Amino acid sequence: MSTLNLTLLTDLYEMTMMQGYFKNPTDQVVVFDAFYRQNPCDGGYAIAAGLEQVIEYVRDLHFSPDDVEYLRGLNLFDDDFLEYLRGFHFTGDIYAIPEGTVVFPREPLVKVIAPIMEAQLVETAILNIINHQSLIATKASRVDYAAGGGVMEFGLRRAQGPDAGTLGARAAVIGGCTGTSNVLAGELYGIPVQGTHAHSWIMSFPDELTAFR
């Protein structure tokens, strides 16, 4: 959803390790798996979500001139490495479980096969995207199952920022919700939008019956 360049959506040590690999060239191609270790309860499960945003992130992965100059200002990176970053792009392969699939502990949700430097860079962002959306989709699925269906998503006002709120609505529908209160999510993802009214609507009338009428 975000229009920002997300290339620097990473932990600093991913970048310093990249420079280490650059200074010590290797032809290693590695396999990184994104998975979780255990369910919070016996017989539990999770719902995979976030793949579309991972694909968008990887396709747009590049270091802008501003990114390179910011990194230069940290005084941690050498000029030859920074010049390399100007032409960087992801050349590896990514395999993933389709969104909405039921998954279990130690089962790879996303598999990255790439030169070690490239796999190192994308690790943090992929975990951020997959973990957040899978968490929301899983909770939505469990709530919807417990309620017998018909649950709508209404989390925008409590989410941590507009991207989290809108992508959270998307993930909740993947998990089983029938719609969302989030109008932007409705526009972006074709999700049915639903809602009733606020407490302030009732309070603006002389009594509850008048408000409902």
PDB file of N, CA and C in Angstrom, residues 11-105:
ATOM      1  N   ASP A  11      17.037  -3.941   9.057  1.00  0.00           N
ATOM      2  CA  ASP A  11      17.857  -3.700  10.236  1.00  0.00           C
ATOM      3  C   ASP A  11      19.272  -3.356   9.810  1.00  0.00           C
ATOM      4  N   LEU A  12      19.916  -2.495  10.578  1.00  0.00           N
ATOM      5  CA  LEU A  12      21.252  -2.020  10.196  1.00  0.00           C
ATOM      6  C   LEU A  12      22.217  -3.172   9.976  1.00  0.00           C
ATOM      7  N   TYR A  13      22.126  -4.217  10.787  1.00  0.00           N
ATOM      8  CA  TYR A  13      23.116  -5.276  10.634  1.00  0.00           C
ATOM      9  C   TYR A  13      22.978  -6.039   9.317  1.00  0.00           C
ATOM     10  N   GLU A  14      21.802  -5.968   8.689  1.00  0.00           N
ATOM     11  CA  GLU A  14      21.687  -6.551   7.350  1.00  0.00           C
ATOM     12  C   GLU A  14      22.595  -5.802   6.376  1.00  0.00           C
ATOM     13  N   MET A  15      22.646  -4.483   6.509  1.00  0.00           N
ATOM     14  CA  MET A  15      23.476  -3.668   5.627  1.00  0.00           C
ATOM     15  C   MET A  15      24.964  -3.865   5.903  1.00  0.00           C
ATOM     16  N   THR A  16      25.347  -3.928   7.176  1.00  0.00           N
ATOM     17  CA  THR A  16      26.772  -4.115   7.484  1.00  0.00           C
ATOM     18  C   THR A  16      27.229  -5.517   7.069  1.00  0.00           C
ATOM     19  N   MET A  17      26.354  -6.526   7.199  1.00  0.00           N
ATOM     20  CA  MET A  17      26.706  -7.853   6.703  1.00  0.00           C
ATOM     21  C   MET A  17      26.831  -7.852   5.184  1.00  0.00           C
ATOM     22  N   MET A  18      25.954  -7.109   4.507  1.00  0.00           N
ATOM     23  CA  MET A  18      26.072  -7.002   3.053  1.00  0.00           C
ATOM     24  C   MET A  18      27.442  -6.473   2.659  1.00  0.00           C
ATOM     25  N   GLN A  19      27.887  -5.425   3.348  1.00  0.00           N
ATOM     26  CA  GLN A  19      29.205  -4.885   3.033  1.00  0.00           C
ATOM     27  C   GLN A  19      30.297  -5.921   3.309  1.00  0.00           C
ATOM     28  N   GLY A  20      30.119  -6.688   4.375  1.00  0.00           N
ATOM     29  CA  GLY A  20      31.082  -7.750   4.666  1.00  0.00           C
ATOM     30  C   GLY A  20      31.153  -8.785   3.549  1.00  0.00           C
ATOM     31  N   TYR A  21      29.994  -9.180   3.017  1.00  0.00           N
ATOM     32  CA  TYR A  21      29.988 -10.111   1.890  1.00  0.00           C
ATOM     33  C   TYR A  21      30.620  -9.475   0.649  1.00  0.00           C
ATOM     34  N   PHE A  22      30.348  -8.180   0.456  1.00  0.00           N
ATOM     35  CA  PHE A  22      30.908  -7.476  -0.697  1.00  0.00           C
ATOM     36  C   PHE A  22      32.432  -7.442  -0.622  1.00  0.00           C
ATOM     37  N   LYS A  23      32.954  -7.233   0.569  1.00  0.00           N
ATOM     38  CA  LYS A  23      34.410  -7.157   0.753  1.00  0.00           C
ATOM     39  C   LYS A  23      35.058  -8.543   0.707  1.00  0.00           C
ATOM     40  N   ASN A  24      34.264  -9.569   0.950  1.00  0.00           N
ATOM     41  CA  ASN A  24      34.768 -10.949   0.935  1.00  0.00           C
ATOM     42  C   ASN A  24      33.909 -11.741  -0.043  1.00  0.00           C
ATOM     43  N   PRO A  25      34.140 -11.549  -1.340  1.00  0.00           N
ATOM     44  CA  PRO A  25      33.238 -12.106  -2.357  1.00  0.00           C
ATOM     45  C   PRO A  25      33.036 -13.611  -2.201  1.00  0.00           C
ATOM     46  N   THR A  26      31.795 -14.015  -2.405  1.00  0.00           N
ATOM     47  CA  THR A  26      31.435 -15.431  -2.330  1.00  0.00           C
ATOM     48  C   THR A  26      30.348 -15.704  -3.356  1.00  0.00           C
ATOM     49  N   ASP A  27      30.346 -16.916  -3.868  1.00  0.00           N
ATOM     50  CA  ASP A  27      29.307 -17.295  -4.829  1.00  0.00           C
ATOM     51  C   ASP A  27      28.214 -18.123  -4.165  1.00  0.00           C
ATOM     52  N   GLN A  28      28.141 -18.021  -2.834  1.00  0.00           N
ATOM     53  CA  GLN A  28      27.127 -18.790  -2.114  1.00  0.00           C
ATOM     54  C   GLN A  28      25.712 -18.386  -2.523  1.00  0.00           C
ATOM     55  N   VAL A  29      24.910 -19.381  -2.846  1.00  0.00           N
ATOM     56  CA  VAL A  29      23.466 -19.187  -2.991  1.00  0.00           C
ATOM     57  C   VAL A  29      22.831 -19.873  -1.786  1.00  0.00           C
ATOM     58  N   VAL A  30      22.020 -19.137  -1.048  1.00  0.00           N
ATOM     59  CA  VAL A  30      21.498 -19.644   0.213  1.00  0.00           C
ATOM     60  C   VAL A  30      19.980 -19.798   0.139  1.00  0.00           C
ATOM     61  N   VAL A  31      19.436 -20.510   1.106  1.00  0.00           N
ATOM     62  CA  VAL A  31      17.987 -20.686   1.243  1.00  0.00           C
ATOM     63  C   VAL A  31      17.585 -20.142   2.603  1.00  0.00           C
ATOM     64  N   PHE A  32      16.736 -19.121   2.611  1.00  0.00           N
ATOM     65  CA  PHE A  32      16.176 -18.569   3.840  1.00  0.00           C
ATOM     66  C   PHE A  32      14.692 -18.926   3.877  1.00  0.00           C
ATOM     67  N   ASP A  33      14.249 -19.530   4.976  1.00  0.00           N
ATOM     68  CA  ASP A  33      12.836 -19.871   5.153  1.00  0.00           C
ATOM     69  C   ASP A  33      12.222 -18.988   6.236  1.00  0.00           C
ATOM     70  N   ALA A  34      11.045 -18.449   5.964  1.00  0.00           N
ATOM     71  CA  ALA A  34      10.272 -17.725   6.979  1.00  0.00           C
ATOM     72  C   ALA A  34       9.236 -18.689   7.536  1.00  0.00           C
ATOM     73  N   PHE A  35       9.307 -18.970   8.843  1.00  0.00           N
ATOM     74  CA  PHE A  35       8.379 -19.889   9.477  1.00  0.00           C
ATOM     75  C   PHE A  35       8.214 -19.481  10.937  1.00  0.00           C
ATOM     76  N   TYR A  36       7.264 -20.098  11.615  1.00  0.00           N
ATOM     77  CA  TYR A  36       7.131 -19.868  13.047  1.00  0.00           C
ATOM     78  C   TYR A  36       7.275 -21.205  13.765  1.00  0.00           C
ATOM     79  N   ARG A  37       7.627 -21.151  15.049  1.00  0.00           N
ATOM     80  CA  ARG A  37       8.053 -22.363  15.750  1.00  0.00           C
ATOM     81  C   ARG A  37       6.921 -23.109  16.467  1.00  0.00           C
ATOM     82  N   GLN A  38       5.940 -22.384  16.973  1.00  0.00           N
ATOM     83  CA  GLN A  38       4.892 -23.078  17.715  1.00  0.00           C
ATOM     84  C   GLN A  38       3.623 -22.256  17.723  1.00  0.00           C
ATOM     85  N   ASN A  39       2.494 -22.953  17.957  1.00  0.00           N
ATOM     86  CA  ASN A  39       1.208 -22.292  18.103  1.00  0.00           C
ATOM     87  C   ASN A  39       0.981 -21.930  19.565  1.00  0.00           C
ATOM     88  N   PRO A  40       0.157 -20.917  19.822  1.00  0.00           N
ATOM     89  CA  PRO A  40      -0.097 -20.536  21.214  1.00  0.00           C
ATOM     90  C   PRO A  40      -0.943 -21.537  21.978  1.00  0.00           C
ATOM     91  N   CYS A  41      -1.543 -22.503  21.274  1.00  0.00           N
ATOM     92  CA  CYS A  41      -2.365 -23.502  21.960  1.00  0.00           C
ATOM     93  C   CYS A  41      -2.283 -24.811  21.193  1.00  0.00           C
ATOM     94  N   ASP A  42      -2.572 -25.912  21.860  1.00  0.00           N
ATOM     95  CA  ASP A  42      -2.553 -27.224  21.213  1.00  0.00           C
ATOM     96  C   ASP A  42      -3.612 -27.263  20.112  1.00  0.00           C
ATOM     97  N   GLY A  43      -3.225 -27.833  18.991  1.00  0.00           N
ATOM     98  CA  GLY A  43      -4.166 -27.957  17.896  1.00  0.00           C
ATOM     99  C   GLY A  43      -4.406 -26.669  17.145  1.00  0.00           C
ATOM    100  N   GLY A  44      -3.593 -25.651  17.413  1.00  0.00           N
ATOM    101  CA  GLY A  44      -3.779 -24.376  16.746  1.00  0.00           C
ATOM    102  C   GLY A  44      -3.240 -24.384  15.325  1.00  0.00           C
ATOM    103  N   TYR A  45      -3.443 -23.284  14.657  1.00  0.00           N
ATOM    104  CA  TYR A  45      -3.002 -23.135  13.273  1.00  0.00           C
ATOM    105  C   TYR A  45      -2.788 -21.655  13.008  1.00  0.00           C
ATOM    106  N   ALA A  46      -2.249 -21.346  11.854  1.00  0.00           N
ATOM    107  CA  ALA A  46      -2.096 -19.956  11.419  1.00  0.00           C
ATOM    108  C   ALA A  46      -2.572 -19.849   9.974  1.00  0.00           C
ATOM    109  N   ILE A  47      -2.807 -18.619   9.546  1.00  0.00           N
ATOM    110  CA  ILE A  47      -3.219 -18.331   8.171  1.00  0.00           C
ATOM    111  C   ILE A  47      -2.142 -17.475   7.512  1.00  0.00           C
ATOM    112  N   ALA A  48      -1.626 -17.932   6.379  1.00  0.00           N
ATOM    113  CA  ALA A  48      -0.585 -17.187   5.664  1.00  0.00           C
ATOM    114  C   ALA A  48      -1.189 -15.966   4.978  1.00  0.00           C
ATOM    115  N   ALA A  49      -0.520 -14.824   5.117  1.00  0.00           N
ATOM    116  CA  ALA A  49      -0.972 -13.597   4.447  1.00  0.00           C
ATOM    117  C   ALA A  49       0.224 -12.673   4.260  1.00  0.00           C
ATOM    118  N   GLY A  50       0.080 -11.725   3.327  1.00  0.00           N
ATOM    119  CA  GLY A  50       1.121 -10.728   3.081  1.00  0.00           C
ATOM    120  C   GLY A  50       1.933 -10.950   1.825  1.00  0.00           C
ATOM    121  N   LEU A  51       1.662 -12.029   1.087  1.00  0.00           N
ATOM    122  CA  LEU A  51       2.486 -12.370  -0.076  1.00  0.00           C
ATOM    123  C   LEU A  51       2.451 -11.279  -1.141  1.00  0.00           C
ATOM    124  N   GLU A  52       1.297 -10.700  -1.392  1.00  0.00           N
ATOM    125  CA  GLU A  52       1.215  -9.674  -2.435  1.00  0.00           C
ATOM    126  C   GLU A  52       2.144  -8.502  -2.133  1.00  0.00           C
ATOM    127  N   GLN A  53       2.203  -8.098  -0.872  1.00  0.00           N
ATOM    128  CA  GLN A  53       3.078  -6.982  -0.503  1.00  0.00           C
ATOM    129  C   GLN A  53       4.553  -7.380  -0.576  1.00  0.00           C
ATOM    130  N   VAL A  54       4.871  -8.642  -0.294  1.00  0.00           N
ATOM    131  CA  VAL A  54       6.247  -9.116  -0.466  1.00  0.00           C
ATOM    132  C   VAL A  54       6.661  -9.020  -1.937  1.00  0.00           C
ATOM    133  N   ILE A  55       5.783  -9.433  -2.824  1.00  0.00           N
ATOM    134  CA  ILE A  55       6.079  -9.368  -4.256  1.00  0.00           C
ATOM    135  C   ILE A  55       6.306  -7.917  -4.692  1.00  0.00           C
ATOM    136  N   GLU A  56       5.439  -7.017  -4.239  1.00  0.00           N
ATOM    137  CA  GLU A  56       5.602  -5.601  -4.591  1.00  0.00           C
ATOM    138  C   GLU A  56       6.931  -5.057  -4.065  1.00  0.00           C
ATOM    139  N   TYR A  57       7.279  -5.430  -2.846  1.00  0.00           N
ATOM    140  CA  TYR A  57       8.532  -4.971  -2.239  1.00  0.00           C
ATOM    141  C   TYR A  57       9.740  -5.435  -3.049  1.00  0.00           C
ATOM    142  N   VAL A  58       9.765  -6.708  -3.393  1.00  0.00           N
ATOM    143  CA  VAL A  58      10.922  -7.252  -4.104  1.00  0.00           C
ATOM    144  C   VAL A  58      11.031  -6.670  -5.508  1.00  0.00           C
ATOM    145  N   ARG A  59       9.911  -6.506  -6.175  1.00  0.00           N
ATOM    146  CA  ARG A  59       9.941  -5.956  -7.538  1.00  0.00           C
ATOM    147  C   ARG A  59      10.476  -4.527  -7.575  1.00  0.00           C
ATOM    148  N   ASP A  60      10.231  -3.768  -6.510  1.00  0.00           N
ATOM    149  CA  ASP A  60      10.631  -2.360  -6.483  1.00  0.00           C
ATOM    150  C   ASP A  60      11.948  -2.151  -5.732  1.00  0.00           C
ATOM    151  N   LEU A  61      12.640  -3.212  -5.411  1.00  0.00           N
ATOM    152  CA  LEU A  61      13.814  -3.121  -4.547  1.00  0.00           C
ATOM    153  C   LEU A  61      14.979  -2.440  -5.266  1.00  0.00           C
ATOM    154  N   HIS A  62      15.318  -1.244  -4.830  1.00  0.00           N
ATOM    155  CA  HIS A  62      16.453  -0.500  -5.388  1.00  0.00           C
ATOM    156  C   HIS A  62      16.863   0.575  -4.399  1.00  0.00           C
ATOM    157  N   PHE A  63      18.112   0.982  -4.481  1.00  0.00           N
ATOM    158  CA  PHE A  63      18.614   2.050  -3.630  1.00  0.00           C
ATOM    159  C   PHE A  63      18.587   3.362  -4.417  1.00  0.00           C
ATOM    160  N   SER A  64      17.778   4.294  -3.937  1.00  0.00           N
ATOM    161  CA  SER A  64      17.703   5.595  -4.597  1.00  0.00           C
ATOM    162  C   SER A  64      18.955   6.404  -4.265  1.00  0.00           C
ATOM    163  N   PRO A  65      19.224   7.477  -5.024  1.00  0.00           N
ATOM    164  CA  PRO A  65      20.356   8.344  -4.670  1.00  0.00           C
ATOM    165  C   PRO A  65      20.276   8.851  -3.235  1.00  0.00           C
ATOM    166  N   ASP A  66      19.069   9.176  -2.775  1.00  0.00           N
ATOM    167  CA  ASP A  66      18.918   9.636  -1.385  1.00  0.00           C
ATOM    168  C   ASP A  66      19.259   8.531  -0.392  1.00  0.00           C
ATOM    169  N   ASP A  67      18.873   7.284  -0.712  1.00  0.00           N
ATOM    170  CA  ASP A  67      19.226   6.158   0.156  1.00  0.00           C
ATOM    171  C   ASP A  67      20.741   6.035   0.295  1.00  0.00           C
ATOM    172  N   VAL A  68      21.429   6.112  -0.839  1.00  0.00           N
ATOM    173  CA  VAL A  68      22.881   5.949  -0.833  1.00  0.00           C
ATOM    174  C   VAL A  68      23.546   7.070  -0.047  1.00  0.00           C
ATOM    175  N   GLU A  69      23.052   8.280  -0.217  1.00  0.00           N
ATOM    176  CA  GLU A  69      23.660   9.404   0.507  1.00  0.00           C
ATOM    177  C   GLU A  69      23.383   9.312   2.005  1.00  0.00           C
ATOM    178  N   TYR A  70      22.209   8.820   2.367  1.00  0.00           N
ATOM    179  CA  TYR A  70      21.936   8.619   3.792  1.00  0.00           C
ATOM    180  C   TYR A  70      22.915   7.610   4.381  1.00  0.00           C
ATOM    181  N   LEU A  71      23.092   6.500   3.682  1.00  0.00           N
ATOM    182  CA  LEU A  71      24.015   5.476   4.163  1.00  0.00           C
ATOM    183  C   LEU A  71      25.445   6.008   4.241  1.00  0.00           C
ATOM    184  N   ARG A  72      25.814   6.841   3.281  1.00  0.00           N
ATOM    185  CA  ARG A  72      27.145   7.443   3.310  1.00  0.00           C
ATOM    186  C   ARG A  72      27.333   8.281   4.576  1.00  0.00           C
ATOM    187  N   GLY A  73      26.280   8.975   4.967  1.00  0.00           N
ATOM    188  CA  GLY A  73      26.347   9.842   6.137  1.00  0.00           C
ATOM    189  C   GLY A  73      26.478   9.098   7.458  1.00  0.00           C
ATOM    190  N   LEU A  74      26.240   7.784   7.450  1.00  0.00           N
ATOM    191  CA  LEU A  74      26.411   6.999   8.675  1.00  0.00           C
ATOM    192  C   LEU A  74      27.877   6.702   8.976  1.00  0.00           C
ATOM    193  N   ASN A  75      28.731   6.941   7.985  1.00  0.00           N
ATOM    194  CA  ASN A  75      30.177   6.701   8.142  1.00  0.00           C
ATOM    195  C   ASN A  75      30.483   5.254   8.517  1.00  0.00           C
ATOM    196  N   LEU A  76      29.712   4.341   7.971  1.00  0.00           N
ATOM    197  CA  LEU A  76      29.922   2.918   8.196  1.00  0.00           C
ATOM    198  C   LEU A  76      30.290   2.173   6.917  1.00  0.00           C
ATOM    199  N   PHE A  77      30.046   2.801   5.777  1.00  0.00           N
ATOM    200  CA  PHE A  77      30.145   2.090   4.505  1.00  0.00           C
ATOM    201  C   PHE A  77      31.164   2.743   3.583  1.00  0.00           C
ATOM    202  N   ASP A  78      31.918   1.895   2.879  1.00  0.00           N
ATOM    203  CA  ASP A  78      32.951   2.375   1.970  1.00  0.00           C
ATOM    204  C   ASP A  78      32.358   2.792   0.636  1.00  0.00           C
ATOM    205  N   ASP A  79      33.101   3.641  -0.071  1.00  0.00           N
ATOM    206  CA  ASP A  79      32.603   4.192  -1.335  1.00  0.00           C
ATOM    207  C   ASP A  79      32.335   3.098  -2.373  1.00  0.00           C
ATOM    208  N   ASP A  80      33.203   2.084  -2.452  1.00  0.00           N
ATOM    209  CA  ASP A  80      32.993   1.057  -3.471  1.00  0.00           C
ATOM    210  C   ASP A  80      31.708   0.268  -3.214  1.00  0.00           C
ATOM    211  N   PHE A  81      31.390   0.023  -1.946  1.00  0.00           N
ATOM    212  CA  PHE A  81      30.145  -0.665  -1.621  1.00  0.00           C
ATOM    213  C   PHE A  81      28.940   0.210  -1.933  1.00  0.00           C
ATOM    214  N   LEU A  82      29.026   1.487  -1.612  1.00  0.00           N
ATOM    215  CA  LEU A  82      27.920   2.401  -1.899  1.00  0.00           C
ATOM    216  C   LEU A  82      27.677   2.515  -3.395  1.00  0.00           C
ATOM    217  N   GLU A  83      28.734   2.509  -4.181  1.00  0.00           N
ATOM    218  CA  GLU A  83      28.571   2.550  -5.635  1.00  0.00           C
ATOM    219  C   GLU A  83      27.902   1.272  -6.127  1.00  0.00           C
ATOM    220  N   TYR A  84      28.243   0.145  -5.528  1.00  0.00           N
ATOM    221  CA  TYR A  84      27.587  -1.114  -5.886  1.00  0.00           C
ATOM    222  C   TYR A  84      26.080  -1.041  -5.635  1.00  0.00           C
ATOM    223  N   LEU A  85      25.695  -0.416  -4.527  1.00  0.00           N
ATOM    224  CA  LEU A  85      24.275  -0.341  -4.180  1.00  0.00           C
ATOM    225  C   LEU A  85      23.463   0.445  -5.203  1.00  0.00           C
ATOM    226  N   ARG A  86      24.094   1.379  -5.885  1.00  0.00           N
ATOM    227  CA  ARG A  86      23.363   2.192  -6.872  1.00  0.00           C
ATOM    228  C   ARG A  86      22.749   1.326  -7.971  1.00  0.00           C
ATOM    229  N   GLY A  87      23.361   0.212  -8.279  1.00  0.00           N
ATOM    230  CA  GLY A  87      22.837  -0.658  -9.328  1.00  0.00           C
ATOM    231  C   GLY A  87      22.247  -1.954  -8.808  1.00  0.00           C
ATOM    232  N   PHE A  88      22.008  -2.000  -7.514  1.00  0.00           N
ATOM    233  CA  PHE A  88      21.533  -3.241  -6.898  1.00  0.00           C
ATOM    234  C   PHE A  88      20.107  -3.583  -7.331  1.00  0.00           C
ATOM    235  N   HIS A  89      19.859  -4.869  -7.590  1.00  0.00           N
ATOM    236  CA  HIS A  89      18.496  -5.368  -7.746  1.00  0.00           C
ATOM    237  C   HIS A  89      18.481  -6.839  -7.340  1.00  0.00           C
ATOM    238  N   PHE A  90      17.309  -7.336  -7.001  1.00  0.00           N
ATOM    239  CA  PHE A  90      17.167  -8.703  -6.514  1.00  0.00           C
ATOM    240  C   PHE A  90      17.148  -9.663  -7.691  1.00  0.00           C
ATOM    241  N   THR A  91      17.990 -10.699  -7.635  1.00  0.00           N
ATOM    242  CA  THR A  91      18.085 -11.662  -8.736  1.00  0.00           C
ATOM    243  C   THR A  91      17.665 -13.070  -8.322  1.00  0.00           C
ATOM    244  N   GLY A  92      17.271 -13.255  -7.077  1.00  0.00           N
ATOM    245  CA  GLY A  92      16.947 -14.588  -6.587  1.00  0.00           C
ATOM    246  C   GLY A  92      15.537 -15.024  -6.922  1.00  0.00           C
ATOM    247  N   ASP A  93      15.148 -16.125  -6.331  1.00  0.00           N
ATOM    248  CA  ASP A  93      13.813 -16.686  -6.507  1.00  0.00           C
ATOM    249  C   ASP A  93      13.097 -16.725  -5.163  1.00  0.00           C
ATOM    250  N   ILE A  94      11.779 -16.555  -5.214  1.00  0.00           N
ATOM    251  CA  ILE A  94      10.968 -16.614  -4.007  1.00  0.00           C
ATOM    252  C   ILE A  94       9.811 -17.584  -4.241  1.00  0.00           C
ATOM    253  N   TYR A  95       9.657 -18.514  -3.308  1.00  0.00           N
ATOM    254  CA  TYR A  95       8.555 -19.456  -3.323  1.00  0.00           C
ATOM    255  C   TYR A  95       7.719 -19.210  -2.069  1.00  0.00           C
ATOM    256  N   ALA A  96       6.420 -19.374  -2.189  1.00  0.00           N
ATOM    257  CA  ALA A  96       5.572 -19.050  -1.035  1.00  0.00           C
ATOM    258  C   ALA A  96       4.286 -19.851  -1.055  1.00  0.00           C
ATOM    259  N   ILE A  97       3.721 -20.018   0.129  1.00  0.00           N
ATOM    260  CA  ILE A  97       2.393 -20.609   0.284  1.00  0.00           C
ATOM    261  C   ILE A  97       1.354 -19.551  -0.098  1.00  0.00           C
ATOM    262  N   PRO A  98       0.331 -19.906  -0.860  1.00  0.00           N
ATOM    263  CA  PRO A  98      -0.690 -18.918  -1.242  1.00  0.00           C
ATOM    264  C   PRO A  98      -1.347 -18.278  -0.022  1.00  0.00           C
ATOM    265  N   GLU A  99      -1.690 -17.022  -0.147  1.00  0.00           N
ATOM    266  CA  GLU A  99      -2.385 -16.334   0.945  1.00  0.00           C
ATOM    267  C   GLU A  99      -3.719 -17.016   1.236  1.00  0.00           C
ATOM    268  N   GLY A 100      -4.043 -17.055   2.533  1.00  0.00           N
ATOM    269  CA  GLY A 100      -5.281 -17.692   2.952  1.00  0.00           C
ATOM    270  C   GLY A 100      -5.127 -19.171   3.270  1.00  0.00           C
ATOM    271  N   THR A 101      -3.930 -19.721   3.061  1.00  0.00           N
ATOM    272  CA  THR A 101      -3.690 -21.130   3.333  1.00  0.00           C
ATOM    273  C   THR A 101      -3.477 -21.359   4.827  1.00  0.00           C
ATOM    274  N   VAL A 102      -4.035 -22.436   5.350  1.00  0.00           N
ATOM    275  CA  VAL A 102      -3.782 -22.838   6.730  1.00  0.00           C
ATOM    276  C   VAL A 102      -2.364 -23.400   6.816  1.00  0.00           C
ATOM    277  N   VAL A 103      -1.580 -22.901   7.777  1.00  0.00           N
ATOM    278  CA  VAL A 103      -0.192 -23.340   7.936  1.00  0.00           C
ATOM    279  C   VAL A 103       0.052 -23.747   9.388  1.00  0.00           C
ATOM    280  N   PHE A 104       1.137 -24.486   9.571  1.00  0.00           N
ATOM    281  CA  PHE A 104       1.447 -25.054  10.874  1.00  0.00           C
ATOM    282  C   PHE A 104       2.907 -24.788  11.239  1.00  0.00           C
ATOM    283  N   PRO A 105       3.286 -24.999  12.505  1.00  0.00           N
ATOM    284  CA  PRO A 105       4.650 -24.690  12.942  1.00  0.00           C
ATOM    285  C   PRO A 105       5.717 -25.363  12.084  1.00  0.00           C
TER     286      PRO A 105
END
